Tab-separated table of C-alpha atoms and ligand atoms in Angstrom:
chain	number	residue	atom	x	y	z
T	331	MET	CA	-17.229	3.766	23.378
T	332	HIS	CA	-17.156	4.349	19.645
T	333	ILE	CA	-13.907	3.335	17.906
T	334	PRO	CA	-13.644	4.230	14.131
T	335	PHE	CA	-11.855	1.997	11.730
T	336	VAL	CA	-9.536	4.906	10.689
T	337	ASP	CA	-9.301	8.207	12.590
T	338	LEU	CA	-7.766	10.985	10.529
T	339	LYS	CA	-9.204	13.735	12.664
T	340	SER	CA	-7.066	13.238	15.879
T	341	GLN	CA	-3.843	13.342	13.677
T	342	TYR	CA	-5.098	16.516	12.104
T	343	HIS	CA	-5.824	18.089	15.634
T	344	SER	CA	-2.290	17.032	16.803
T	345	LEU	CA	-0.811	19.031	13.877
T	346	LYS	CA	-3.476	21.775	13.425
T	347	PRO	CA	-1.371	25.011	13.805
T	348	GLU	CA	1.221	23.800	11.543
T	349	MET	CA	-1.113	22.250	9.072
T	350	ASP	CA	-3.380	25.262	8.796
T	351	ALA	CA	-0.340	27.489	8.310
T	352	ALA	CA	1.021	25.144	5.475
T	353	ILE	CA	-2.398	25.149	3.664
T	354	ALA	CA	-2.685	28.908	4.037
T	355	SER	CA	0.797	29.318	2.480
T	356	VAL	CA	-0.183	27.279	-0.537
T	357	LEU	CA	-3.144	29.671	-0.922
T	358	GLU	CA	-1.018	32.722	-0.434
T	359	ASP	CA	1.605	31.502	-2.888
T	360	THR	CA	-1.004	30.203	-5.283
T	361	ALA	CA	1.349	27.260	-5.725
T	362	PHE	CA	-1.564	24.981	-6.815
T	363	ILE	CA	0.213	22.840	-9.225
T	364	GLY	CA	3.918	22.220	-9.139
T	365	GLY	CA	5.931	24.767	-7.186
T	366	THR	CA	8.041	24.774	-4.064
T	367	HIS	CA	5.885	22.545	-1.829
T	368	VAL	CA	5.881	19.649	-4.574
T	369	SER	CA	9.594	19.973	-5.261
T	370	ARG	CA	10.292	20.109	-1.474
T	371	PHE	CA	8.249	16.864	-1.028
T	372	GLU	CA	10.139	15.024	-3.733
T	373	GLU	CA	13.461	16.119	-2.259
T	374	GLU	CA	12.579	15.058	1.339
T	375	PHE	CA	10.896	11.742	0.289
T	376	SER	CA	13.937	10.677	-1.879
T	377	ARG	CA	16.308	11.642	0.969
T	378	LEU	CA	14.436	9.680	3.366
T	379	TYR	CA	14.486	6.635	1.164
T	380	GLY	CA	18.000	7.171	0.091
T	381	VAL	CA	17.154	6.952	-3.603
T	382	LYS	CA	18.205	9.223	-6.486
T	383	HIS	CA	14.661	10.071	-7.860
T	384	CYS	CA	11.168	10.750	-6.539
T	385	ILE	CA	8.526	11.615	-9.101
T	386	SER	CA	5.271	12.994	-7.597
T	387	VAL	CA	2.136	11.865	-9.357
T	388	ALA	CA	-1.604	12.252	-8.817
T	389	ASN	CA	-2.338	8.882	-7.024
T	390	GLY	CA	-0.902	5.426	-6.332
T	391	THR	CA	-2.775	3.911	-9.318
T	392	ASP	CA	-1.057	6.195	-11.887
T	393	SER	CA	2.272	5.527	-10.405
T	394	LEU	CA	2.004	1.721	-11.143
T	395	TYR	CA	0.617	2.440	-14.639
T	396	ILE	CA	3.293	4.964	-15.463
T	397	ILE	CA	6.165	2.781	-14.464
T	398	MET	CA	4.909	-0.160	-16.458
T	399	LYS	CA	4.099	2.009	-19.394
T	400	MET	CA	7.706	3.623	-19.352
T	401	LEU	CA	9.243	0.068	-19.081
T	402	GLY	CA	7.611	-0.570	-22.437
T	403	ILE	CA	5.084	-2.986	-21.050
T	404	GLY	CA	2.028	-3.412	-23.316
T	405	THR	CA	-0.151	-5.598	-25.562
T	406	GLY	CA	0.930	-9.203	-25.573
T	407	ASP	CA	2.887	-9.058	-22.407
T	408	GLU	CA	2.104	-10.587	-18.909
T	409	VAL	CA	2.699	-9.112	-15.570
T	410	ILE	CA	2.382	-11.134	-12.372
T	411	THR	CA	0.785	-9.582	-9.395
T	412	ALA	CA	-0.820	-10.854	-6.163
T	413	ALA	CA	-4.164	-12.689	-5.994
T	414	ASN	CA	-5.226	-10.508	-2.900
T	415	SER	CA	-4.741	-6.918	-3.203
T	416	TRP	CA	-6.573	-3.618	-4.085
T	417	ILE	CA	-7.524	-3.657	-7.760
T	418	SER	CA	-4.816	-0.957	-8.682
T	419	SER	CA	-2.266	-3.704	-8.560
T	420	SER	CA	-3.918	-5.563	-11.505
T	421	GLU	CA	-6.197	-3.012	-13.351
T	422	THR	CA	-2.969	-0.964	-14.226
T	423	ILE	CA	-1.561	-4.028	-15.930
T	424	SER	CA	-4.633	-4.241	-18.064
T	425	GLN	CA	-4.456	-0.510	-18.813
T	426	THR	CA	-1.112	-0.814	-20.452
T	427	GLY	CA	-2.530	-3.540	-22.808
T	428	ALA	CA	-0.816	-6.420	-20.836
T	429	THR	CA	-2.516	-9.372	-19.062
T	430	PRO	CA	-2.603	-9.744	-15.396
T	431	VAL	CA	-1.412	-13.052	-13.978
T	432	PHE	CA	-2.196	-13.733	-10.331
T	433	ALA	CA	0.003	-15.413	-7.771
T	434	ASP	CA	-1.728	-16.682	-4.651
T	435	VAL	CA	-0.667	-15.101	-1.271
T	436	HIS	CA	1.208	-16.738	1.511
T	437	PRO	CA	-0.896	-18.587	3.960
T	438	GLY	CA	0.766	-17.061	7.040
T	439	TYR	CA	2.037	-13.701	5.857
T	440	TYR	CA	-0.775	-12.653	3.458
T	441	SER	CA	1.497	-11.002	1.043
T	442	MET	CA	2.370	-12.580	-2.360
T	443	ASP	CA	3.823	-16.188	-2.096
T	444	GLU	CA	7.138	-16.067	-3.887
T	445	THR	CA	7.373	-19.826	-4.064
T	446	LEU	CA	4.560	-19.821	-6.672
T	447	LEU	CA	6.146	-17.234	-9.043
T	448	GLU	CA	8.407	-19.521	-11.162
T	449	ALA	CA	5.362	-21.842	-12.260
T	450	LEU	CA	3.577	-18.635	-13.614
T	451	ILE	CA	6.324	-17.362	-15.692
T	452	THR	CA	5.847	-17.711	-19.562
T	453	PRO	CA	7.823	-16.492	-22.514
T	454	ARG	CA	5.479	-13.406	-22.376
T	455	THR	CA	6.146	-12.481	-18.803
T	456	ARG	CA	7.730	-9.015	-18.460
T	457	ALA	CA	7.467	-7.994	-14.783
T	458	ILE	CA	6.448	-8.972	-11.296
T	459	ILE	CA	4.469	-6.536	-9.070
T	460	PRO	CA	5.102	-7.745	-5.491
T	461	VAL	CA	2.520	-6.097	-3.155
T	462	HIS	CA	3.664	-5.695	0.311
T	463	LEU	CA	0.009	-6.160	1.655
T	464	HIS	CA	-1.016	-4.783	5.096
T	465	GLY	CA	2.581	-3.481	5.444
T	466	GLN	CA	4.104	-6.958	5.286
T	467	MET	CA	7.078	-7.474	3.155
T	468	VAL	CA	7.257	-9.934	0.228
T	469	ASN	CA	10.275	-12.165	0.423
T	470	MET	CA	12.316	-9.727	-1.878
T	471	ASP	CA	15.451	-11.769	-1.947
T	472	ALA	CA	13.470	-14.579	-3.618
T	473	VAL	CA	11.673	-12.352	-5.936
T	474	MET	CA	14.758	-10.492	-7.115
T	475	ASP	CA	16.588	-13.803	-7.591
T	476	ILE	CA	13.829	-15.119	-9.839
T	477	ALA	CA	13.590	-11.775	-11.695
T	478	ALA	CA	17.314	-11.850	-12.493
T	479	ARG	CA	17.152	-15.338	-13.815
T	480	TYR	CA	14.265	-14.617	-16.076
T	481	LYS	CA	15.158	-11.075	-16.857
T	482	LEU	CA	12.024	-9.599	-15.532
T	483	HIS	CA	11.417	-6.136	-14.051
T	484	VAL	CA	10.306	-5.894	-10.409
T	485	ILE	CA	7.915	-3.089	-9.617
T	486	GLU	CA	7.159	-2.824	-5.833
T	487	ASP	CA	3.509	-1.828	-4.906
T	488	CYS	CA	4.200	0.007	-1.760
T	489	ALA	CA	0.807	1.579	-1.286
T	490	GLN	CA	0.464	-0.202	2.075
T	491	SER	CA	3.943	-0.312	3.113
T	492	HIS	CA	5.533	3.038	3.707
T	493	PHE	CA	8.859	2.461	5.558
T	494	SER	CA	8.473	-1.390	5.711
T	495	GLU	CA	11.876	-3.072	5.538
T	496	PHE	CA	13.216	-6.426	4.345
T	497	ARG	CA	16.689	-7.396	5.550
T	498	GLY	CA	17.242	-3.820	6.362
T	499	LYS	CA	16.171	-2.435	2.934
T	500	ARG	CA	13.077	-0.263	2.653
T	501	ALA	CA	10.097	-1.371	0.477
T	502	GLY	CA	10.352	0.305	-2.836
T	503	THR	CA	14.260	0.385	-3.007
T	504	MET	CA	14.790	-3.158	-4.190
T	505	GLY	CA	12.900	-3.343	-7.465
T	506	ILE	CA	13.581	-1.088	-10.470
T	507	ALA	CA	10.972	1.250	-8.898
T	508	GLY	CA	8.723	1.542	-5.959
T	509	SER	CA	5.109	2.849	-6.321
T	510	PHE	CA	3.447	4.763	-3.436
T	511	SER	CA	-0.057	5.992	-2.634
T	512	PHE	CA	-0.705	8.892	-0.217
T	513	TYR	CA	-4.546	8.258	-0.139
T	514	PRO	CA	-5.818	9.823	3.059
T	515	GLY	CA	-6.106	6.445	4.970
T	516	LYS	CA	-2.583	5.209	3.915
T	517	ASN	CA	0.215	5.129	6.553
T	518	LEU	CA	1.360	8.522	5.020
T	519	GLY	CA	-1.782	10.186	3.906
T	520	ALA	CA	-2.458	13.481	2.101
T	521	TYR	CA	-5.842	15.326	2.201
T	522	GLY	CA	-6.949	14.162	-1.093
T	523	ASP	CA	-5.437	11.831	-3.756
T	524	ALA	CA	-1.597	11.745	-4.370
T	525	GLY	CA	1.187	9.233	-5.107
T	526	CYS	CA	4.787	8.967	-6.090
T	527	ILE	CA	7.450	6.796	-7.868
T	528	ILE	CA	10.846	6.251	-6.462
T	529	THR	CA	13.819	4.886	-8.508
T	530	ASN	CA	17.529	4.818	-8.810
T	531	ASP	CA	17.290	4.455	-12.504
T	532	ASP	CA	18.009	7.835	-14.188
T	533	GLU	CA	16.528	6.920	-17.635
T	534	LEU	CA	13.284	5.517	-16.113
T	535	ALA	CA	12.943	8.539	-13.818
T	536	GLU	CA	13.093	10.938	-16.612
T	537	LYS	CA	10.690	8.899	-18.658
T	538	CYS	CA	8.146	8.709	-15.932
T	539	ARG	CA	8.355	12.517	-15.127
T	540	MET	CA	7.942	13.300	-18.854
T	541	TYR	CA	4.972	10.876	-19.277
T	542	ALA	CA	3.177	12.154	-16.176
T	543	ARG	CA	3.554	15.740	-17.497
T	544	HIS	CA	2.007	15.498	-20.996
T	545	GLY	CA	5.140	14.004	-22.398
T	546	ALA	CA	7.177	17.236	-21.797
T	547	LEU	CA	9.928	18.037	-19.325
T	548	GLN	CA	9.974	21.667	-20.461
T	549	LYS	CA	6.851	23.578	-21.256
T	550	HIS	CA	5.585	23.050	-24.789
T	551	LYS	CA	8.363	20.787	-25.689
T	552	HIS	CA	6.314	17.479	-25.943
T	553	GLU	CA	8.757	14.657	-26.829
T	554	ILE	CA	6.039	12.028	-26.659
T	555	GLU	CA	2.185	12.122	-25.822
T	556	GLY	CA	1.713	11.567	-22.050
T	557	ILE	CA	-0.957	11.938	-19.539
T	558	ASN	CA	-1.707	14.479	-16.871
T	559	SER	CA	-0.798	13.018	-13.464
T	560	ARG	CA	0.497	15.626	-11.080
T	561	MET	CA	0.490	16.052	-7.244
T	562	ASP	CA	-1.082	19.227	-6.307
T	563	GLY	CA	0.539	21.873	-4.015
T	564	LEU	CA	-1.990	21.457	-1.276
T	565	GLN	CA	-1.329	17.718	-1.017
T	566	ALA	CA	2.590	18.298	-1.031
T	567	ALA	CA	2.202	20.926	1.750
T	568	VAL	CA	0.098	18.414	3.743
T	569	LEU	CA	2.736	15.746	3.271
T	570	ASN	CA	5.587	17.947	4.132
T	571	VAL	CA	3.958	18.688	7.455
T	572	LYS	CA	3.402	14.987	8.168
T	573	LEU	CA	6.879	13.671	6.928
T	574	PRO	CA	8.824	14.608	10.064
T	575	HIS	CA	6.410	12.414	12.182
T	576	ILE	CA	6.001	9.329	9.967
T	577	LEU	CA	8.775	7.239	11.660
T	578	ARG	CA	7.248	7.953	15.076
T	579	TRP	CA	3.792	7.028	13.704
T	580	THR	CA	5.088	3.929	12.333
T	581	GLU	CA	6.590	2.876	15.582
T	582	SER	CA	3.110	3.477	17.230
T	583	ARG	CA	1.453	1.194	14.650
T	584	ILE	CA	3.974	-1.451	15.505
T	585	ARG	CA	3.516	-1.063	19.193
T	586	ASN	CA	-0.394	-1.162	18.833
T	587	ALA	CA	-0.025	-4.445	16.715
T	588	ALA	CA	2.158	-5.949	19.611
T	589	ALA	CA	-0.511	-4.851	22.109
T	590	TYR	CA	-3.325	-6.431	20.059
T	591	THR	CA	-1.373	-9.611	19.630
T	592	HIS	CA	-0.642	-9.767	23.435
T	593	ALA	CA	-4.280	-9.231	24.284
T	594	LEU	CA	-5.832	-11.619	21.661
T	595	LYS	CA	-3.513	-14.575	22.087
T	596	GLY	CA	-5.225	-17.943	22.471
T	597	ILE	CA	-8.897	-16.710	22.003
T	598	GLY	CA	-11.231	-19.043	20.106
T	599	ASP	CA	-9.891	-20.005	16.691
T	600	LEU	CA	-8.373	-16.630	16.031
T	601	VAL	CA	-5.319	-16.507	13.836
T	602	LEU	CA	-3.198	-13.450	14.514
T	603	PRO	CA	-0.653	-11.794	12.273
T	604	VAL	CA	2.747	-13.052	12.091
T	605	VAL	CA	5.693	-10.843	11.034
T	606	ARG	CA	7.974	-12.405	8.317
T	607	PRO	CA	11.460	-13.001	9.776
T	608	ASP	CA	14.260	-10.343	9.095
T	609	SER	CA	11.535	-7.797	8.093
T	610	MET	CA	9.776	-4.896	9.575
T	611	HIS	CA	5.874	-4.988	9.112
T	612	THR	CA	4.470	-1.565	9.445
T	613	PHE	CA	0.792	-2.617	10.105
T	614	HIS	CA	-1.113	-0.540	7.674
T	615	LEU	CA	-3.634	-3.091	8.603
T	616	TYR	CA	-4.051	-5.510	11.598
T	617	VAL	CA	-5.761	-8.423	10.046
T	618	ILE	CA	-7.149	-11.412	12.111
T	619	ARG	CA	-8.808	-14.581	10.871
T	620	THR	CA	-11.629	-16.658	12.130
T	621	ALA	CA	-14.228	-19.120	10.715
T	622	ARG	CA	-16.900	-16.973	12.492
T	623	ARG	CA	-15.760	-13.613	10.795
T	624	ASN	CA	-19.205	-12.309	9.814
T	625	GLU	CA	-20.797	-12.940	13.283
T	626	LEU	CA	-17.746	-11.310	14.995
T	627	ALA	CA	-17.925	-8.203	12.736
T	628	ILE	CA	-21.639	-7.783	13.567
T	629	TRP	CA	-20.853	-8.246	17.330
T	630	LEU	CA	-18.050	-5.651	17.285
T	631	LYS	CA	-20.306	-3.190	15.296
T	632	GLU	CA	-22.881	-3.415	18.053
T	633	LYS	CA	-20.224	-2.686	20.659
T	634	GLY	CA	-19.280	0.471	18.713
T	635	ILE	CA	-16.195	-0.981	17.145
T	636	GLU	CA	-15.725	-0.404	13.262
T	637	THR	CA	-13.967	-3.102	11.200
T	638	ALA	CA	-13.401	-3.748	7.604
T	639	ILE	CA	-12.367	-6.582	5.075
T	640	HIS	CA	-9.319	-6.279	2.921
T	641	TYR	CA	-10.555	-7.755	0.600
T	642	PRO	CA	-13.938	-9.480	0.510
T	643	THR	CA	-13.239	-11.039	-3.025
T	644	ALA	CA	-9.856	-12.124	-4.288
T	645	LEU	CA	-8.845	-10.111	-7.409
T	646	PRO	CA	-9.028	-13.070	-9.917
T	647	LEU	CA	-12.505	-13.954	-8.643
T	648	LEU	CA	-14.124	-10.483	-9.244
T	649	PRO	CA	-16.440	-10.151	-12.192
T	650	ALA	CA	-13.880	-7.671	-13.644
T	651	TYR	CA	-11.681	-10.761	-14.314
T	652	SER	CA	-14.306	-13.226	-15.596
T	653	ARG	CA	-12.702	-13.022	-19.038
T	654	LEU	CA	-9.603	-14.850	-17.569
T	655	GLY	CA	-11.733	-17.904	-16.572
T	656	LEU	CA	-10.050	-18.296	-13.198
T	657	SER	CA	-11.728	-20.082	-10.273
T	658	ALA	CA	-11.327	-20.385	-6.470
T	659	LYS	CA	-9.333	-23.721	-6.747
T	660	ASP	CA	-6.585	-21.656	-8.571
T	661	PHE	CA	-6.010	-19.552	-5.519
T	662	PRO	CA	-6.913	-21.786	-2.642
T	663	VAL	CA	-5.389	-19.453	0.130
T	664	SER	CA	-6.880	-16.223	-1.115
T	665	ALA	CA	-10.279	-17.901	-1.790
T	666	SER	CA	-10.374	-19.307	1.751
T	667	HIS	CA	-9.046	-16.215	3.326
T	668	GLN	CA	-11.607	-13.938	1.784
T	669	ASP	CA	-14.384	-15.218	4.147
T	670	GLN	CA	-12.261	-15.315	7.344
T	671	ILE	CA	-10.254	-12.181	7.303
T	672	LEU	CA	-11.217	-9.155	9.416
T	673	SER	CA	-9.272	-5.834	9.786
T	674	LEU	CA	-9.302	-4.308	13.311
T	675	PRO	CA	-8.943	-0.475	13.855
T	676	MET	CA	-5.437	0.511	13.399
T	677	TYR	CA	-3.800	3.834	13.545
T	678	PRO	CA	-0.975	5.512	15.657
T	679	GLU	CA	-3.504	7.386	17.774
T	680	LEU	CA	-5.270	4.093	19.161
T	681	THR	CA	-4.877	4.059	22.905
T	682	VAL	CA	-4.065	1.236	25.164
T	683	GLU	CA	-7.558	1.525	26.586
T	684	MET	CA	-9.184	1.287	23.117
T	685	ILE	CA	-7.061	-1.817	22.222
T	686	GLU	CA	-8.087	-3.456	25.530
T	687	TYR	CA	-11.713	-2.688	25.007
T	688	ILE	CA	-11.652	-4.095	21.540
T	689	ALA	CA	-9.723	-7.280	22.766
T	690	GLY	CA	-12.263	-7.559	25.724
T	691	GLN	CA	-15.277	-7.501	23.349
T	692	ILE	CA	-13.666	-10.167	21.084
T	693	LYS	CA	-12.921	-12.305	24.098
T	694	MET	CA	-16.621	-11.993	25.147
T	695	PHE	CA	-17.878	-12.929	21.668
T	696	PHE	CA	-15.780	-16.295	21.815
T	697	ASN	CA	-17.068	-17.037	25.345
Q	765	PLP	C1	-4.392	2.190	-2.149
Q	765	PLP	C2	-3.624	1.186	-2.960
Q	765	PLP	C3	-3.248	1.485	-4.274
Q	765	PLP	C4	-3.676	2.692	-5.180
Q	765	PLP	O1	-3.435	3.963	-4.519
Q	765	PLP	P1	-4.485	5.155	-4.961
Q	765	PLP	O2	-3.573	6.379	-4.459
Q	765	PLP	O3	-5.813	5.070	-4.232
Q	765	PLP	O4	-4.654	5.194	-6.397
Q	765	PLP	C5	-2.520	0.621	-5.083
Q	765	PLP	N1	-2.128	-0.568	-4.449
Q	765	PLP	C6	-2.524	-0.911	-3.243
Q	765	PLP	C7	-1.982	-2.234	-2.689
Q	765	PLP	C8	-3.199	-0.008	-2.445
Q	765	PLP	O5	-3.596	-0.524	-1.111
């Protein structure tokens, strides 16, 4: 058996007639940039999230940068993000001119540890970027409470947490804005790069839209200098075909995670994912932990099972951040996890047989 880490092909095949027709219609309409597919996506996505505004952009890195820039964050400011994440969560802070400050992750839930935030706040702190890593929610009540007391903005990085929920509220709807990526392998993925911003703040929405479109809301009326960050029509058309299925796919991910957890209980020194109480984890990734991670990954590869590591080096320990002079002892949880975590194949199309095969091979490894 060969089990890929992500399988985008079986999802395409399950939607092929509709998908091919949608792509053909973009070509026929020559609606390559902007146009009806893009505006339909923005309307549908904001309707699904119950928010006033959805601003489509080129990718989920730009969305973070644009939000911060339009909140006035820049040189001399500090922004707190998670020590374990994809580098977009921190490089966008530097892009604005501000300095990233890293909070370690929770030892059991993997996303940002809210209990460490207050100690990291200085007079220069302007914002917090909670990252709902793997699809696991950050404790947003605690984050919003701290942010209110210190008058900080909260920008949710929802690139791995489409439709995750904390106490009945969806990721991206609690902070001033939510940032989404539709990179092909994300829970809702386009067929290229794409992203969006959601917000209920009218002024921020208008600024973000203007900045992402060369500083102009109307052609040739450039109020400010901006950047070029647009979702193209093909990506919007692909996302419009997928949107009606996303909640069903999310349920399948949750079901698959439960099947893994059932099949992997009590094996060796394995630590299995635990869902934060009062929240819905949407399992962008199913991450296990073992002291024998590297050996296990090789064993699974030999059995035809692809795995991955998210991420092999905690952000503050990357060469990119050597200027900050941080070390492993500043981030004990992220630093110890980076050598133990392993992401197993996870997608809605995984079958019971595949999960049982993977669990069986893991059992054999430990025996
Ligand atoms: C994927 C990802 C991003 C960036 O999204 P792109 O669309 O690839 O630019 C940002 N943050 C996190 C946590 C991600 O996983």
